[in-house]
Tab-separated table of C-alpha atoms in Angstrom:
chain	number	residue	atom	x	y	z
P	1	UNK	CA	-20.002	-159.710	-125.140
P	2	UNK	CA	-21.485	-156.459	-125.865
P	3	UNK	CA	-20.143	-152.981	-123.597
P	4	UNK	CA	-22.192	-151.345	-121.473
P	5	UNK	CA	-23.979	-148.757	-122.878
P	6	UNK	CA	-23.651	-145.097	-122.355
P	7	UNK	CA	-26.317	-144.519	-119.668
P	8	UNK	CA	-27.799	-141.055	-118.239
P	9	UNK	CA	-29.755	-140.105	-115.715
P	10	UNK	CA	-32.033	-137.299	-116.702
P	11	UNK	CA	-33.953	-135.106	-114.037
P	12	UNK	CA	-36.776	-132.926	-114.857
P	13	UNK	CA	-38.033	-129.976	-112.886
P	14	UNK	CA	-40.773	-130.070	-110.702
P	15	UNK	CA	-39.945	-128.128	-107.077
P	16	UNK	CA	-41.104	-129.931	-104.675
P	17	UNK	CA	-41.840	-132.814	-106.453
P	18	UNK	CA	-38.109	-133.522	-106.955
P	19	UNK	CA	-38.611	-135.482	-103.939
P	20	UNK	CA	-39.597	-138.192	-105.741
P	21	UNK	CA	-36.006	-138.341	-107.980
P	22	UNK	CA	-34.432	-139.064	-104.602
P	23	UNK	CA	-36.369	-142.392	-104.537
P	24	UNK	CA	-35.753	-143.088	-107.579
P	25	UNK	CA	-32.135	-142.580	-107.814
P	26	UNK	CA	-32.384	-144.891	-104.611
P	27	UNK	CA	-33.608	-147.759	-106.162
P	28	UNK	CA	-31.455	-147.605	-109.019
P	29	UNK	CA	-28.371	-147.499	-107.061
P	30	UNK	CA	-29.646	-150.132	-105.650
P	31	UNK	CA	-29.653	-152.582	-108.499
P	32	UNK	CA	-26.531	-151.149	-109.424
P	33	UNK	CA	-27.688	-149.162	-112.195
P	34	UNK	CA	-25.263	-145.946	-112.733
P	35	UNK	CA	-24.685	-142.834	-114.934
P	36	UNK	CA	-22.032	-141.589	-117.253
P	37	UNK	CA	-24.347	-138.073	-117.649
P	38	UNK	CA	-26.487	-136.518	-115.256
P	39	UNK	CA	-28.351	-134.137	-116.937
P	40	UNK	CA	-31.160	-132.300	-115.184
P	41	UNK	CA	-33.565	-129.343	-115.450
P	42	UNK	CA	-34.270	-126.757	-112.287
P	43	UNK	CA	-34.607	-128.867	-108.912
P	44	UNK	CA	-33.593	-132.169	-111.490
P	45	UNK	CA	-30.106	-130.353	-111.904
P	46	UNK	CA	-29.784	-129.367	-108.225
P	47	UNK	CA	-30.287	-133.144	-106.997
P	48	UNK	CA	-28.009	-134.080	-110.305
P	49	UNK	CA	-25.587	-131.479	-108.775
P	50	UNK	CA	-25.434	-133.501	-105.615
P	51	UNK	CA	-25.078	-136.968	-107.027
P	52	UNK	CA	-22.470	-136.075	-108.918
P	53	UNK	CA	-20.078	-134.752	-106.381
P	54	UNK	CA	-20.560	-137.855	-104.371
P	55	UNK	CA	-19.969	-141.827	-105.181
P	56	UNK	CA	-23.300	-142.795	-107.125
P	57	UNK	CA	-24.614	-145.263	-104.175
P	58	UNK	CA	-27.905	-145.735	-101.835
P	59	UNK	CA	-25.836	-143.962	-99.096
P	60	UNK	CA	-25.809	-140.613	-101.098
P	61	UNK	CA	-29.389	-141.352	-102.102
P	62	UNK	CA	-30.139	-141.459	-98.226
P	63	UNK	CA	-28.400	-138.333	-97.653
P	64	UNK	CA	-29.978	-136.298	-100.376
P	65	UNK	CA	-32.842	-137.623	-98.739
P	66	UNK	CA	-31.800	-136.099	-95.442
P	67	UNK	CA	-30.879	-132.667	-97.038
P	68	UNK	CA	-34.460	-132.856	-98.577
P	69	UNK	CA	-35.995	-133.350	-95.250
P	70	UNK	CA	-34.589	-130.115	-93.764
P	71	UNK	CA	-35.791	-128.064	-97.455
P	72	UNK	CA	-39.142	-125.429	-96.585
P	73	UNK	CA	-41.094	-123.230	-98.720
P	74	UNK	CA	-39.057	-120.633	-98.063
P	75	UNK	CA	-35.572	-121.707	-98.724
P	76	UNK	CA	-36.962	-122.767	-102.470
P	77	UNK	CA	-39.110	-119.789	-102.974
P	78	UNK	CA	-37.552	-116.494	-101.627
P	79	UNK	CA	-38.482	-114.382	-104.341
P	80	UNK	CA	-41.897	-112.735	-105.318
P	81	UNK	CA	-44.076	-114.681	-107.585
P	82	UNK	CA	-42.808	-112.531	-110.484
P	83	UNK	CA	-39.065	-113.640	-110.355
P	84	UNK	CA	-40.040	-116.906	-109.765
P	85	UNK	CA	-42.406	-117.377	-112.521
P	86	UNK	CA	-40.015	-115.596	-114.650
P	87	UNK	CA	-37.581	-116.760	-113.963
P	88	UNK	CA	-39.159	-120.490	-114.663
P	89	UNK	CA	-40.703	-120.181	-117.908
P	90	UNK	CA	-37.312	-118.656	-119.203
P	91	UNK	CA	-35.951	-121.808	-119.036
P	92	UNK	CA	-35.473	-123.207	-122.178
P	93	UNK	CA	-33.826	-126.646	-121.344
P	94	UNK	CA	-34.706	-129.495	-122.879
P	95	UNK	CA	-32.639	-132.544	-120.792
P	96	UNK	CA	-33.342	-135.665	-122.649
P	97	UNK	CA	-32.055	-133.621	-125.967
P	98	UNK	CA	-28.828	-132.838	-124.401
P	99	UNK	CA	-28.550	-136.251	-123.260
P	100	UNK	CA	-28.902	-137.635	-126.522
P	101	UNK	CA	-26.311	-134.653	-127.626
P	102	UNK	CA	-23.720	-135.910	-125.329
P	103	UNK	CA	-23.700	-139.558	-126.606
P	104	UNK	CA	-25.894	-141.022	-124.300
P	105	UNK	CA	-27.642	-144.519	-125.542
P	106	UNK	CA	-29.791	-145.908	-122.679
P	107	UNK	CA	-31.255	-142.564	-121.242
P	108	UNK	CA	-33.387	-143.757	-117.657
P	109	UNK	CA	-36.170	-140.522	-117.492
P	110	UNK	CA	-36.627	-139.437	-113.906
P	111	UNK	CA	-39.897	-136.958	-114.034
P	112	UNK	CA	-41.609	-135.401	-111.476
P	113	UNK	CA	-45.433	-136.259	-112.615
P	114	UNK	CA	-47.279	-138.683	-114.101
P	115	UNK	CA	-48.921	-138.076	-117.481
P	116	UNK	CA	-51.706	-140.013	-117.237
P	117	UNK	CA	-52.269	-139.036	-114.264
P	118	UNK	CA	-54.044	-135.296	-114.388
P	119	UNK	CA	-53.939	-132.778	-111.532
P	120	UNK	CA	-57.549	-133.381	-109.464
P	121	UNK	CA	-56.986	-130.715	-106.418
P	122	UNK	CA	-56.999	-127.161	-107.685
P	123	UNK	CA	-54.048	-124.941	-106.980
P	124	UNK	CA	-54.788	-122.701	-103.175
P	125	UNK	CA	-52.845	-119.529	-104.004
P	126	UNK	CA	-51.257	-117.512	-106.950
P	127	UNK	CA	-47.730	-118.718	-106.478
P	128	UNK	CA	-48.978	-122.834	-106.662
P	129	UNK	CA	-50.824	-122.117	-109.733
P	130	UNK	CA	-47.805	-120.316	-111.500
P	131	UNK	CA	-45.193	-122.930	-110.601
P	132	UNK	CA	-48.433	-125.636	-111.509
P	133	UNK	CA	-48.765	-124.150	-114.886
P	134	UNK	CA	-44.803	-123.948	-115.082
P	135	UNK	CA	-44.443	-127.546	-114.398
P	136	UNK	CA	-47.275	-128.946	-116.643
P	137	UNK	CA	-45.638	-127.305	-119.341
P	138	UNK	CA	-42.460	-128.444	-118.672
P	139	UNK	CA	-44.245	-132.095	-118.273
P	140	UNK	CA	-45.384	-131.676	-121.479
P	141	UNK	CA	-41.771	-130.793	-122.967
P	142	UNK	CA	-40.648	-134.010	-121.479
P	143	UNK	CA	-43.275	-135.971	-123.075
P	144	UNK	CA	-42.623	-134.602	-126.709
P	145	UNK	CA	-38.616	-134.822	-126.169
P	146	UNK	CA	-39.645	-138.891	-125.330
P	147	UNK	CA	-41.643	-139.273	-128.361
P	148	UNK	CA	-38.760	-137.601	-130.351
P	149	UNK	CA	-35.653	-138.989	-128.987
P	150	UNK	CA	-37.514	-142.450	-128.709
P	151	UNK	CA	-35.371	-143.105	-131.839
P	152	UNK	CA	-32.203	-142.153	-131.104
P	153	UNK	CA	-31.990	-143.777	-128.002
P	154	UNK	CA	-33.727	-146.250	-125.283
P	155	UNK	CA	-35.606	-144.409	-123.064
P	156	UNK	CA	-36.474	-145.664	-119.755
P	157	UNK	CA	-38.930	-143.555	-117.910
P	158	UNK	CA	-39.410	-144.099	-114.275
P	159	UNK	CA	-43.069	-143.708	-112.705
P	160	UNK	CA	-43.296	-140.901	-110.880
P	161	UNK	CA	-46.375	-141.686	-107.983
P	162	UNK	CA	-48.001	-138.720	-106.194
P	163	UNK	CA	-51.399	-140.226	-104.983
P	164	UNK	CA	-52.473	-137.289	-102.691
P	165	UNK	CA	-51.480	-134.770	-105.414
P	166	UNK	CA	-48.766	-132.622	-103.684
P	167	UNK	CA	-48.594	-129.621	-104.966
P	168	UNK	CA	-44.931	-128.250	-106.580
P	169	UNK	CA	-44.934	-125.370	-104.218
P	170	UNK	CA	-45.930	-127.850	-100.588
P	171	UNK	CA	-42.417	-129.079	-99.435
P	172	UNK	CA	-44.325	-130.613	-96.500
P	173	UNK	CA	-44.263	-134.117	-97.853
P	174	UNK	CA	-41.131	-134.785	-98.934
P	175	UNK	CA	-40.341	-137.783	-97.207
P	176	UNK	CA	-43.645	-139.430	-98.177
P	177	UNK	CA	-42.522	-139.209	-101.873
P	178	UNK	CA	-39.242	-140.192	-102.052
P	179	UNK	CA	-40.848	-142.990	-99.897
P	180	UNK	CA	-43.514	-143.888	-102.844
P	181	UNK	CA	-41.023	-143.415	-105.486
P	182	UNK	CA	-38.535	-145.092	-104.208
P	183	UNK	CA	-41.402	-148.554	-103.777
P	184	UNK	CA	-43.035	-147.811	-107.515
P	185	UNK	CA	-39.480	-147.487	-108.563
P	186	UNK	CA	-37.676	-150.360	-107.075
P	187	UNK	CA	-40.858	-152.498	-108.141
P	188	UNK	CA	-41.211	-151.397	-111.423
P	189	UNK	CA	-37.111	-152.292	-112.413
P	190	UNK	CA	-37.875	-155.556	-110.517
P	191	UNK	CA	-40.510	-156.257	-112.441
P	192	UNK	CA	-39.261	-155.135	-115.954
P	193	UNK	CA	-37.457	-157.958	-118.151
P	194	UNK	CA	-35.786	-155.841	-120.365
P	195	UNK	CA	-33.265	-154.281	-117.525
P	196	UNK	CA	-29.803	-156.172	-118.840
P	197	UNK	CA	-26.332	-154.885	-119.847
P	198	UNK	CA	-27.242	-154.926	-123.884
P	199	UNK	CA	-29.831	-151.535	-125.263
P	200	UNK	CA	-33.219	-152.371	-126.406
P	201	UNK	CA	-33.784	-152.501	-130.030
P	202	UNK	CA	-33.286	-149.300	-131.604
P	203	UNK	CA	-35.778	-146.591	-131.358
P	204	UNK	CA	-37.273	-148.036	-127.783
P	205	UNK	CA	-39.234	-146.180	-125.464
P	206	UNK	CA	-40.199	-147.856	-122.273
P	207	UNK	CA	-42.689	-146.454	-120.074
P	208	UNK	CA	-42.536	-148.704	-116.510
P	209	UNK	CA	-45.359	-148.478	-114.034
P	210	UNK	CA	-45.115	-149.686	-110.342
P	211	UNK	CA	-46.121	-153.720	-110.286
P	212	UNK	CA	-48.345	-154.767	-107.844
């Protein structure tokens, strides 16, 4: 009987789109589905932070959920638009790499947007635009480090719904996207056949998207 593999949970940035992680991590906890790593970038490594002080279970999903509820513009974005943005696109982390680096063999993908899913409203202000641009390019990171690392590991990505196009920056709607994520999420694992306690064949990427 083959051992569990070594599983991580890796959480990209996103601001206020790392609402949608929360539902995520929901609906794995739900179907029991745990990490050895956490390994997250920006807002992924502040909701990674939280998880992995507490017991990995739907209660602490709930109650990151709750702490998410209570989060405004202004407690994530203090600073003028030139620390911010600075301080963002000096980030040079790259999580599914340092998964992979730590020995992990079934990596699940938690992202904050959609690939094939391209940005229709226009940013309003300065500030959404930088942290827009900021996250697109940190989308795109995430995309190249799952075509890469496809082959050292299986990769699980999660779909990451936002239908009325949220903007990073709009912490507004947080409850409405860990509620999508959390359906698309739970659906999608229910769905997917290839969610069982032995990896994929080597060098698997699997992209899931919601069923139904």
């Amino acid at each position: 009987m083959s051992s569990r593999p070594r599983t991580a949970f890796v959480l990209s940035g996103g601001a206020s789109l790392g609402a949608l992680q929360v539902g995520m991590l929901r609906a794995l906890y739900e179907r029991g589905i745990t990490a050895d790593l956490l390994v997250g970038t920006s807002v992924g490594a502040l909701n990674a932070a939280f998880v992995a002080s507490r017991s990995q279970t739907p209660a602490t999903a709930r109650a990151l959920a709750r702490v998410w509820r209570g989060v405004e513009r202004g407690d994530a974005f203090p600073l003028s638009l030139r620390a911010v943005a600075g301080g963002l696109a000096g980030r040079r982390d790259q999580p599914i790499s340092q998964a992979v680096e730590l020995g992990a063999e079934r990596i699940y993908v938690l992202s904050t947007r959609e690939p094939s899913c391209p940005q229709v409203n226009p940013p309003r202000t300065a500030l959404d635009a930088a942290i827009c641009g900021i996250s697109l390019l940190m989308g795109s990171r995430l995309e190249s480090d799952v075509g890469r690392y496809g082959r050292e590991a299986e990769l699980i990505v999660l779909p990451a719904p936002n239908a009325i196009q949220v903007q990073p920056t709009d912490f507004d709607h947080s409850s409405e996207l860990t509620a999508t994520a959390y359906s698309a999420a739970r659906d999608a694992l229910a769905g997917a056949d290839t969610f069982r306690e032995t990896p994929l064949a080597a060098g698997s990427a699997q992209r899931l998207a919601a069923v139904g």
